[in-house]
mmCIF file of C-alpha atoms and ligand atoms in Angstrom:
data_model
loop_
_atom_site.group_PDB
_atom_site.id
_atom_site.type_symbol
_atom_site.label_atom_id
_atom_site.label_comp_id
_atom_site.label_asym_id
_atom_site.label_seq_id
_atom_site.Cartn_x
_atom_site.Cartn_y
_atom_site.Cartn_z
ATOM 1 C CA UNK S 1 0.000 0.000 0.000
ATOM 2 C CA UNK S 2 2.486 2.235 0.750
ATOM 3 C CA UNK S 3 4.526 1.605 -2.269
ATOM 4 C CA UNK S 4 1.456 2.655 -4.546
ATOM 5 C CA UNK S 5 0.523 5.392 -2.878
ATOM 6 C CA UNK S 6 4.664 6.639 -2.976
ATOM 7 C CA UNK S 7 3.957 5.476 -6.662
ATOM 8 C CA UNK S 8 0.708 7.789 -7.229
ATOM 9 C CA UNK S 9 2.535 10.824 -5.449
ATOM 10 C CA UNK S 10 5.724 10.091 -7.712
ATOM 11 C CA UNK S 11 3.086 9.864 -10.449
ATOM 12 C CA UNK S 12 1.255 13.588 -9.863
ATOM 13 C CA UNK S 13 4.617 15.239 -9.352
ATOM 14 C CA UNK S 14 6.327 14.481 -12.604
ATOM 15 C CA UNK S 15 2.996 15.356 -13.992
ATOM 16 C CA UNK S 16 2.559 18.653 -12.615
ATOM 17 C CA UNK S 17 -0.459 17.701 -11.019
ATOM 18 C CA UNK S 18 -2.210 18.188 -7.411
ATOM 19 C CA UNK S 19 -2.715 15.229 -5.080
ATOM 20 C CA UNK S 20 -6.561 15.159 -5.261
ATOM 21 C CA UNK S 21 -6.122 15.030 -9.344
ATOM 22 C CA UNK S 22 -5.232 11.003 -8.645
ATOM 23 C CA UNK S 23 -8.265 9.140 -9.245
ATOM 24 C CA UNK S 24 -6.627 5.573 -9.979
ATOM 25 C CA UNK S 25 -3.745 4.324 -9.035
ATOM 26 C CA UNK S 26 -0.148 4.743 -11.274
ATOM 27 C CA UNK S 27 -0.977 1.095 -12.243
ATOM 28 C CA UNK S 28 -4.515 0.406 -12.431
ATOM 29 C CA UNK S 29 -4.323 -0.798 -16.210
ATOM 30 C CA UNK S 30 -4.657 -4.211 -17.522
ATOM 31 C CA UNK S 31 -2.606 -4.271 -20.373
ATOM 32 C CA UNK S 32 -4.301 -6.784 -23.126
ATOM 33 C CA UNK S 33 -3.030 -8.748 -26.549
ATOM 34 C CA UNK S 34 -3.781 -8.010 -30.020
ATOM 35 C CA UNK S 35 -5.878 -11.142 -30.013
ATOM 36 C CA UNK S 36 -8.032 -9.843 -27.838
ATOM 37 C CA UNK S 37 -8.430 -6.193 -29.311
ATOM 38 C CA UNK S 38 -11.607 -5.297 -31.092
ATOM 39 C CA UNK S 39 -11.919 -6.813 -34.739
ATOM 40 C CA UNK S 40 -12.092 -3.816 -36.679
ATOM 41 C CA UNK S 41 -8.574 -2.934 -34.454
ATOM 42 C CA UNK S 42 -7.161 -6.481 -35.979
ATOM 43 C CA UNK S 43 -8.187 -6.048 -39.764
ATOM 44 C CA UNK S 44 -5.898 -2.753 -39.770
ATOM 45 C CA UNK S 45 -3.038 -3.353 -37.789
ATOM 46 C CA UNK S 46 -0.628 -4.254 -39.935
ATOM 47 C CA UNK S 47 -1.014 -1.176 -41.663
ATOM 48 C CA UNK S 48 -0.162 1.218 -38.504
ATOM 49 C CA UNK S 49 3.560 -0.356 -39.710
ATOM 50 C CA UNK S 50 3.864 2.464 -42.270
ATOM 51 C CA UNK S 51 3.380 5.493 -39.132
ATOM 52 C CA UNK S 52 6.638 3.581 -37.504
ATOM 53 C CA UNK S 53 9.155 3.545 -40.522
ATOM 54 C CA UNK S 54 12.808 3.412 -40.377
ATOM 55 C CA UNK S 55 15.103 4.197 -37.037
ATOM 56 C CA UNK S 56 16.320 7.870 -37.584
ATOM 57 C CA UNK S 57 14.307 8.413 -39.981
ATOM 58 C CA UNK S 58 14.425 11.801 -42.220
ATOM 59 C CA UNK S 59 11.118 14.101 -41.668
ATOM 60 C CA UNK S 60 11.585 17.711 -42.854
ATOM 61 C CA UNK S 61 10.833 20.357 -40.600
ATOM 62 C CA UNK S 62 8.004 21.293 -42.908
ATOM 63 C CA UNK S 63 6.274 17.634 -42.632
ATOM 64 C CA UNK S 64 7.043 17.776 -38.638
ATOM 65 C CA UNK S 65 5.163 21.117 -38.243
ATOM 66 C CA UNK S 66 2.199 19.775 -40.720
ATOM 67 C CA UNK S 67 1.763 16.328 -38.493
ATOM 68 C CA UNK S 68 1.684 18.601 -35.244
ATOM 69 C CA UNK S 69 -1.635 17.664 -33.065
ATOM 70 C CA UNK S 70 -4.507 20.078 -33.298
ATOM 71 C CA UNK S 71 -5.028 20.351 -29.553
ATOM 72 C CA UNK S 72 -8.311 21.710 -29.957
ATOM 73 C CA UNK S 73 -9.397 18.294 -31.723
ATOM 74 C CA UNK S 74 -8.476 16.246 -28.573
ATOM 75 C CA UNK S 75 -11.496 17.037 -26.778
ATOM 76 C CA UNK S 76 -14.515 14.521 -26.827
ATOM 77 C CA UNK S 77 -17.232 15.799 -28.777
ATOM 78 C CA UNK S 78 -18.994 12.508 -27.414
ATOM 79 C CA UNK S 79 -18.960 10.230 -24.326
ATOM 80 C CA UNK S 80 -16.172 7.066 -25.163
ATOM 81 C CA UNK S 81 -14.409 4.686 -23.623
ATOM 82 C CA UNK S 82 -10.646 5.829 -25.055
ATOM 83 C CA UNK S 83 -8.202 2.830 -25.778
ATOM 84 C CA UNK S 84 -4.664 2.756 -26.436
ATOM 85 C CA UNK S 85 -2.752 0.641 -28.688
ATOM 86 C CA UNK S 86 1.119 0.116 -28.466
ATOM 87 C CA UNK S 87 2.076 0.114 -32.084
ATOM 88 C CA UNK S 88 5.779 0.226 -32.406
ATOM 89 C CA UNK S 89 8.960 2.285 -31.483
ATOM 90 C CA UNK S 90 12.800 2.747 -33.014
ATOM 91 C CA UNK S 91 13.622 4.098 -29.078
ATOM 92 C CA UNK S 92 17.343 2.504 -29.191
ATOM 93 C CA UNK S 93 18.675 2.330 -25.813
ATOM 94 C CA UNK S 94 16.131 4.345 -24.440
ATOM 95 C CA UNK S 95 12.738 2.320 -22.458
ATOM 96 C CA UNK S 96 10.138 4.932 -22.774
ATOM 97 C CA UNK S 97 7.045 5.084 -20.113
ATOM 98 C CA UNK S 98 3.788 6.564 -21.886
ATOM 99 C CA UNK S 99 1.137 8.450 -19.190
ATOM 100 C CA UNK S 100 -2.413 9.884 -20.563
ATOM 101 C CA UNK S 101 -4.328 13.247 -18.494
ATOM 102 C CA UNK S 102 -7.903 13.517 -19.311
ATOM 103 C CA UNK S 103 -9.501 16.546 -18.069
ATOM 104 C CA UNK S 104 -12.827 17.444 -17.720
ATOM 105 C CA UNK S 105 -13.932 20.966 -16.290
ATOM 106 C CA UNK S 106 -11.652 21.002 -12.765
ATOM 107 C CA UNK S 107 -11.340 16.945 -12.493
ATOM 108 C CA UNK S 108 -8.076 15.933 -13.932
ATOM 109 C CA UNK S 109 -7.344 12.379 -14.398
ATOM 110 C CA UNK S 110 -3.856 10.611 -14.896
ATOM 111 C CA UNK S 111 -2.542 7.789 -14.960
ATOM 112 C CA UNK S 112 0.588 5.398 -16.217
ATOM 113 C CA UNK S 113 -0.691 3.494 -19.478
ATOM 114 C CA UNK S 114 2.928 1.352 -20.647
ATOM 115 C CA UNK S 115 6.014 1.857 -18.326
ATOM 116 C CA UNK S 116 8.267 0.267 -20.714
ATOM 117 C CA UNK S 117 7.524 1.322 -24.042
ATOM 118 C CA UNK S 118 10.159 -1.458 -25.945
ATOM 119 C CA UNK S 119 9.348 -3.859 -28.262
ATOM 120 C CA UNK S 120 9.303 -7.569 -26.932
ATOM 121 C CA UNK S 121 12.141 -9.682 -29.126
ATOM 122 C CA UNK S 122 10.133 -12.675 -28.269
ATOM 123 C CA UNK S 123 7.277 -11.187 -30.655
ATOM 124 C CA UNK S 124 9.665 -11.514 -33.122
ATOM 125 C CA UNK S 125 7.907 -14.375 -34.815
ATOM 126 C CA UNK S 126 4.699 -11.607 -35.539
ATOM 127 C CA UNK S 127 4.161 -10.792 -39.596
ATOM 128 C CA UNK S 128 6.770 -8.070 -40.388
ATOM 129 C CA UNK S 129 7.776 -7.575 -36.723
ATOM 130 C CA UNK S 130 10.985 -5.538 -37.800
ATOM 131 C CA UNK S 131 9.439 -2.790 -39.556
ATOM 132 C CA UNK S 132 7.043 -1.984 -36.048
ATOM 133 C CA UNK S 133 10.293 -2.701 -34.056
ATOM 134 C CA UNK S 134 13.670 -1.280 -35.066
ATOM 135 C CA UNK S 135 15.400 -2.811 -32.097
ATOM 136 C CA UNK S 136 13.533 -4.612 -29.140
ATOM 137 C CA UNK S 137 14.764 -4.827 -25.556
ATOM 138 C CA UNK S 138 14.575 -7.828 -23.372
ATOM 139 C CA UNK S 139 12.585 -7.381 -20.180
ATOM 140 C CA UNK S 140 14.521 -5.491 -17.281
ATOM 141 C CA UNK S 141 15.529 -7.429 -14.196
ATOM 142 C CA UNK S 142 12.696 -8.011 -11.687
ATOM 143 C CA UNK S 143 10.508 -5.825 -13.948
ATOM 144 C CA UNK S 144 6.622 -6.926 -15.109
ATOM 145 C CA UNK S 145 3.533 -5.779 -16.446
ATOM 146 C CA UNK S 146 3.093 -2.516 -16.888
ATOM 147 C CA UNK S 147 7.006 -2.238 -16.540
ATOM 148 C CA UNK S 148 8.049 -4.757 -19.253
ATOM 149 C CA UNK S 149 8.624 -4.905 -22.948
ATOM 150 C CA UNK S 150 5.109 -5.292 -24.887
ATOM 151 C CA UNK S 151 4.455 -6.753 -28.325
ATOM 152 C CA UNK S 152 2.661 -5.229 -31.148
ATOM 153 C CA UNK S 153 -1.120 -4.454 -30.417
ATOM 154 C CA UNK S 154 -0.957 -4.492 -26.982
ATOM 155 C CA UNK S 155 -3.650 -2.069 -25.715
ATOM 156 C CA UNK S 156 -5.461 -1.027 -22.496
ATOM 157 C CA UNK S 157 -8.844 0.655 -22.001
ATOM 158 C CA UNK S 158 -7.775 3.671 -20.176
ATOM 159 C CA UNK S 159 -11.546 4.142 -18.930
ATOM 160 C CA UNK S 160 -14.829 5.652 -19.803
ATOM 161 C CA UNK S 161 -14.508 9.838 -20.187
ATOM 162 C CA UNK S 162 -17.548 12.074 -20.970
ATOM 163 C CA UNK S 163 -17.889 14.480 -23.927
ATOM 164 C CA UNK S 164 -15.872 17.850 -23.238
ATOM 165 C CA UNK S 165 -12.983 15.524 -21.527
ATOM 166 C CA UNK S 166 -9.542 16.548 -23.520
ATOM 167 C CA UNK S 167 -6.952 14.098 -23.412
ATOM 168 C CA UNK S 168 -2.930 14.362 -23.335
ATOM 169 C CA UNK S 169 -0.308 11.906 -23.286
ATOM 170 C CA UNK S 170 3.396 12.330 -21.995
ATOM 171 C CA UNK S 171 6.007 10.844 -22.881
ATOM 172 C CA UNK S 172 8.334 10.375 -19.918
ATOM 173 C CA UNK S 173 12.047 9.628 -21.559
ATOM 174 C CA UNK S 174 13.699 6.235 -20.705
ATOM 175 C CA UNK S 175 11.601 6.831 -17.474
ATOM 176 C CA UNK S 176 12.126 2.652 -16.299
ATOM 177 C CA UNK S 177 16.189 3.949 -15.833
ATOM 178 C CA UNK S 178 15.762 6.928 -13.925
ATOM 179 C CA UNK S 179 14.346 9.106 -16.442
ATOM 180 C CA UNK S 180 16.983 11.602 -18.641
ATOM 181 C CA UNK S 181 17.516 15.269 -17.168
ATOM 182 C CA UNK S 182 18.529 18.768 -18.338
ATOM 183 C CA UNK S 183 19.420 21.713 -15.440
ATOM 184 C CA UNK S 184 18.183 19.090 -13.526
ATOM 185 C CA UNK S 185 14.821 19.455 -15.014
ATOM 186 C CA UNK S 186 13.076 16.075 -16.240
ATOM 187 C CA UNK S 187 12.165 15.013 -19.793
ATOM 188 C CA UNK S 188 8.898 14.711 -19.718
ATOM 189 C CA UNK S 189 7.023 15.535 -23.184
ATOM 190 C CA UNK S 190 3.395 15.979 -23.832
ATOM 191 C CA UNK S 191 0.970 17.114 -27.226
ATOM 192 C CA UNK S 192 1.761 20.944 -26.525
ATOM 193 C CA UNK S 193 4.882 21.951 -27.240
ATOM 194 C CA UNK S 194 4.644 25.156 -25.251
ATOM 195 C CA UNK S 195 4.454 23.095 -21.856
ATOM 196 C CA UNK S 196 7.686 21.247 -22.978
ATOM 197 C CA UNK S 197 10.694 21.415 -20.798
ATOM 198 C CA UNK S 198 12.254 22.263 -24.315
ATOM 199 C CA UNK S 199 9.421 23.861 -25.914
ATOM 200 C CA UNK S 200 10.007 21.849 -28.978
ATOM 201 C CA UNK S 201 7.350 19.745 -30.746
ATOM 202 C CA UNK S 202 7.684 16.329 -29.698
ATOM 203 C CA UNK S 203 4.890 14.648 -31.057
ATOM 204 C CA UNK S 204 3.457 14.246 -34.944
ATOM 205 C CA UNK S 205 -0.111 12.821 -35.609
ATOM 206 C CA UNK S 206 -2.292 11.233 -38.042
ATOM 207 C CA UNK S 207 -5.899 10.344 -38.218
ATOM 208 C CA UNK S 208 -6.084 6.646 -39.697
ATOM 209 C CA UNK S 209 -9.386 4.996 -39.881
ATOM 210 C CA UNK S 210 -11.418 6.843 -37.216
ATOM 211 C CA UNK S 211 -7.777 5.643 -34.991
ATOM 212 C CA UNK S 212 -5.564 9.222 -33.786
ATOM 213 C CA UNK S 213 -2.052 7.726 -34.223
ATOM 214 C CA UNK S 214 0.799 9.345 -32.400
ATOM 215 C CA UNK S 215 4.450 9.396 -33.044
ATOM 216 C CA UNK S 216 6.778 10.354 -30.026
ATOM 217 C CA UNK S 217 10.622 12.161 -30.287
ATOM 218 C CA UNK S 218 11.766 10.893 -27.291
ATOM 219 C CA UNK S 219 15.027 13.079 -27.504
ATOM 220 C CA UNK S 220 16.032 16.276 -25.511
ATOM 221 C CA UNK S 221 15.712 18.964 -27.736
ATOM 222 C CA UNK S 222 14.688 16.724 -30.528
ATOM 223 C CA UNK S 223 18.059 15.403 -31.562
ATOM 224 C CA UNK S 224 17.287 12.855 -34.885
ATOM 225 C CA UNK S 225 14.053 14.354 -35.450
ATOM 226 C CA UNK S 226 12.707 10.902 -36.660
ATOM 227 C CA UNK S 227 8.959 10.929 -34.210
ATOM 228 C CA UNK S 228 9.112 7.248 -34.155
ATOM 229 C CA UNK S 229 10.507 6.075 -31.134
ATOM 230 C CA UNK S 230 6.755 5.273 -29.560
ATOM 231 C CA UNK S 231 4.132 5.007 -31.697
ATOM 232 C CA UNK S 232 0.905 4.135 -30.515
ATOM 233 C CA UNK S 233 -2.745 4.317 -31.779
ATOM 234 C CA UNK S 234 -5.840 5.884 -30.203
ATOM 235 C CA UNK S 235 -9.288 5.089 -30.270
ATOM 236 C CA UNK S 236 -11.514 7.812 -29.574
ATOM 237 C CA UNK S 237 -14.203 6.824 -30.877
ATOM 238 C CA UNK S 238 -15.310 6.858 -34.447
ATOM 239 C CA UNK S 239 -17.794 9.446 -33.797
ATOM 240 C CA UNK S 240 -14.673 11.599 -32.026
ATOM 241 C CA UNK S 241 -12.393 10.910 -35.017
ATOM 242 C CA UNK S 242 -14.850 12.015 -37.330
ATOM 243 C CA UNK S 243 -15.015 15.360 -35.737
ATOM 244 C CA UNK S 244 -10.973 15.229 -35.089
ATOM 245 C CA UNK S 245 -9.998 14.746 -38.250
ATOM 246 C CA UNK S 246 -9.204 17.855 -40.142
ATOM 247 C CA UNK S 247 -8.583 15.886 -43.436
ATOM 248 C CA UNK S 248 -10.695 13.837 -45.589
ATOM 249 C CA UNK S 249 -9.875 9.706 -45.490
ATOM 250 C CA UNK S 250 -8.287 10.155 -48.875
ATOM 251 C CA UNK S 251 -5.667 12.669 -48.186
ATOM 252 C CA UNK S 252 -4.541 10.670 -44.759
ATOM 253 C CA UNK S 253 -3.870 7.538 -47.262
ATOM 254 C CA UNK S 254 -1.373 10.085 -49.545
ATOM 255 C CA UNK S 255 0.090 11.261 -46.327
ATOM 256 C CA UNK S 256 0.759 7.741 -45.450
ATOM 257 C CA UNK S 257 2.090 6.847 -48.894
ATOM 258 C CA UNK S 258 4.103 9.938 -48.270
ATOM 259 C CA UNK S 259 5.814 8.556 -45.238
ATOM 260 C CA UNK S 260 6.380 5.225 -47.218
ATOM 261 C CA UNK S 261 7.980 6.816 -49.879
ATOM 262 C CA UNK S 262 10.402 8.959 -47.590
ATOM 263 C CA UNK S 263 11.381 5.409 -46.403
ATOM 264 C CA UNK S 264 12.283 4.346 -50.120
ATOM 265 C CA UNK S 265 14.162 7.348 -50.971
ATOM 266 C CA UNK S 266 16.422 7.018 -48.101
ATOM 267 C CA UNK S 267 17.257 3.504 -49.072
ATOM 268 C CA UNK S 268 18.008 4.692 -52.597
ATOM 269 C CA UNK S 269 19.954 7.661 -51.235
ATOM 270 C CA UNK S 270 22.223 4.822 -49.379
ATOM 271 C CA UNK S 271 22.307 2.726 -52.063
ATOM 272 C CA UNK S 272 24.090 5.171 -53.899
ATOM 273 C CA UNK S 273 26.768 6.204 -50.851
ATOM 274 C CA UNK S 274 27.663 2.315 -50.888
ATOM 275 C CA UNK S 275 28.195 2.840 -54.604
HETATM 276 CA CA1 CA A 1 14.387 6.542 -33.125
HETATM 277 CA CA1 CA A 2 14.291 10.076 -32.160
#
């Protein structure tokens, strides 16, 4: 008991929150398999591969500022039970721990969705693993659920939240090994860049099939720039999506293609250094 509630206080200070905000404990969620995620969830995943793309990736500034979330658009229009889907990550060294806020008028809600954002090498085996997972890590020591490595699809039902709720998510930087620190100030990023310890962007979305997918920069002042290293999925609802998404269905499959394509280019442009 008294490690969870050391755990919840731990939890509302790195989020900037008060005490009362904590409505469920820092580890409340039961993180479930891609087996047992909703159907129309299933059909699809496979292609969420093409919003992870290559480690270090090349995004131009211009695409980076264009994929930046509409904050305004992350408030429920209607009342939905919000999921979260781990997608993929190119994170490297770094074991990432992913956090949601949902407010609603005064009542702020938080809590600790994934603590280890890493890909599981024993998922290895799952239908083109390596392009969701640039380079898993194997469980820490001691470490397990919410704390350890996940595969693909994993997903947790972060509760029921009432029209006029907005949501955020924070990344919290290889939080699982102590977390990373500038002017002793910790790296903790969220959807508005202006709150930011660095006031840099450090997220890029798209809206894919009534799903909000977000793309994390897990690095201290941005460093590759690549907004890959977590990726997860939302669900909102399709109702919610509908009213988030500021681009017709045909124009988020060109942006996708888009991100493909960067992919292809890059391997042409080091197919050409190796000649
Ligand atoms: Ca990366
Ligand atoms: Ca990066």
């Amino acid at each position: 008991m008294k490690n969870k509630f050391l755990t919840g206080l731990l939890a509302a200070a790195a989020l900037g929150t008060g005490l009362l905000s904590i409505a469920a404990p820092a580890s409340a969620y039961d993180i479930k398999s891609r087996d047992e995620a909703p159907a129309d969830f299933q059909n699809i995943l496979q292609d969420f591969r093409a919003f992870v793309g290559e480690e270090s990736r090349y995004l131009s500034p211009e695409t980076i500022k264009a994929k930046q979330v509409d904050l305004s658009k992350l408030t429920l229009k209607f009342d939905h039970d919000a999921k979260v889907f781990f997608i993929g990550e190119t994170a490297g060294g770094y074991r990432n721990r992913l956090d949601f806020k949902a407010t609603t008028g005064s009542e702020v809600q938080t809590g600790k969705i994934f603590g280890d954002t890493s890909c599981n090498p024993g998922d290895s085996g799952f239908t083109n693993f390596n392009q969701f997972c640039a380079n898993p890590n194997d469980a820490l020591e001691g470490k397990v659920a919410p704390d350890k490595p996940l595969n693909v699809g994993d997903w947790v039902n972060i509760g029921s939240f009432k029209a006029g709720t907005t949501l955020d998510f924070q990344l919290l930087s290889d939080d699982i090994n102590g977390g990373i620190y500038e002017n002793g100030v910790k790296g903790i990023f969220g959807l508005n860049e202006a709150l930011n310890p660095d006031s840099l962007q450090h997220v890029i979305a798209y809206y894919y099939k009534d799903y909000l997918v977000l793309g994390f920069e897990d690095l201290w002042g941005g460093g590759d720039k690549d907004y890959n290293d977590t990726v997860f999925a939302i669900d909102i609802g399709k109702a919610n999506a509908g009213a988030a998404a500021n681009v017709p269905e045909p124009s988020v499959a060109v942006a996708m293609f888009g991100i493909a394509g960067l992919g292809l280019m890059k391997t042409r442009r080091r197919r050409q250094v190796v000649r």
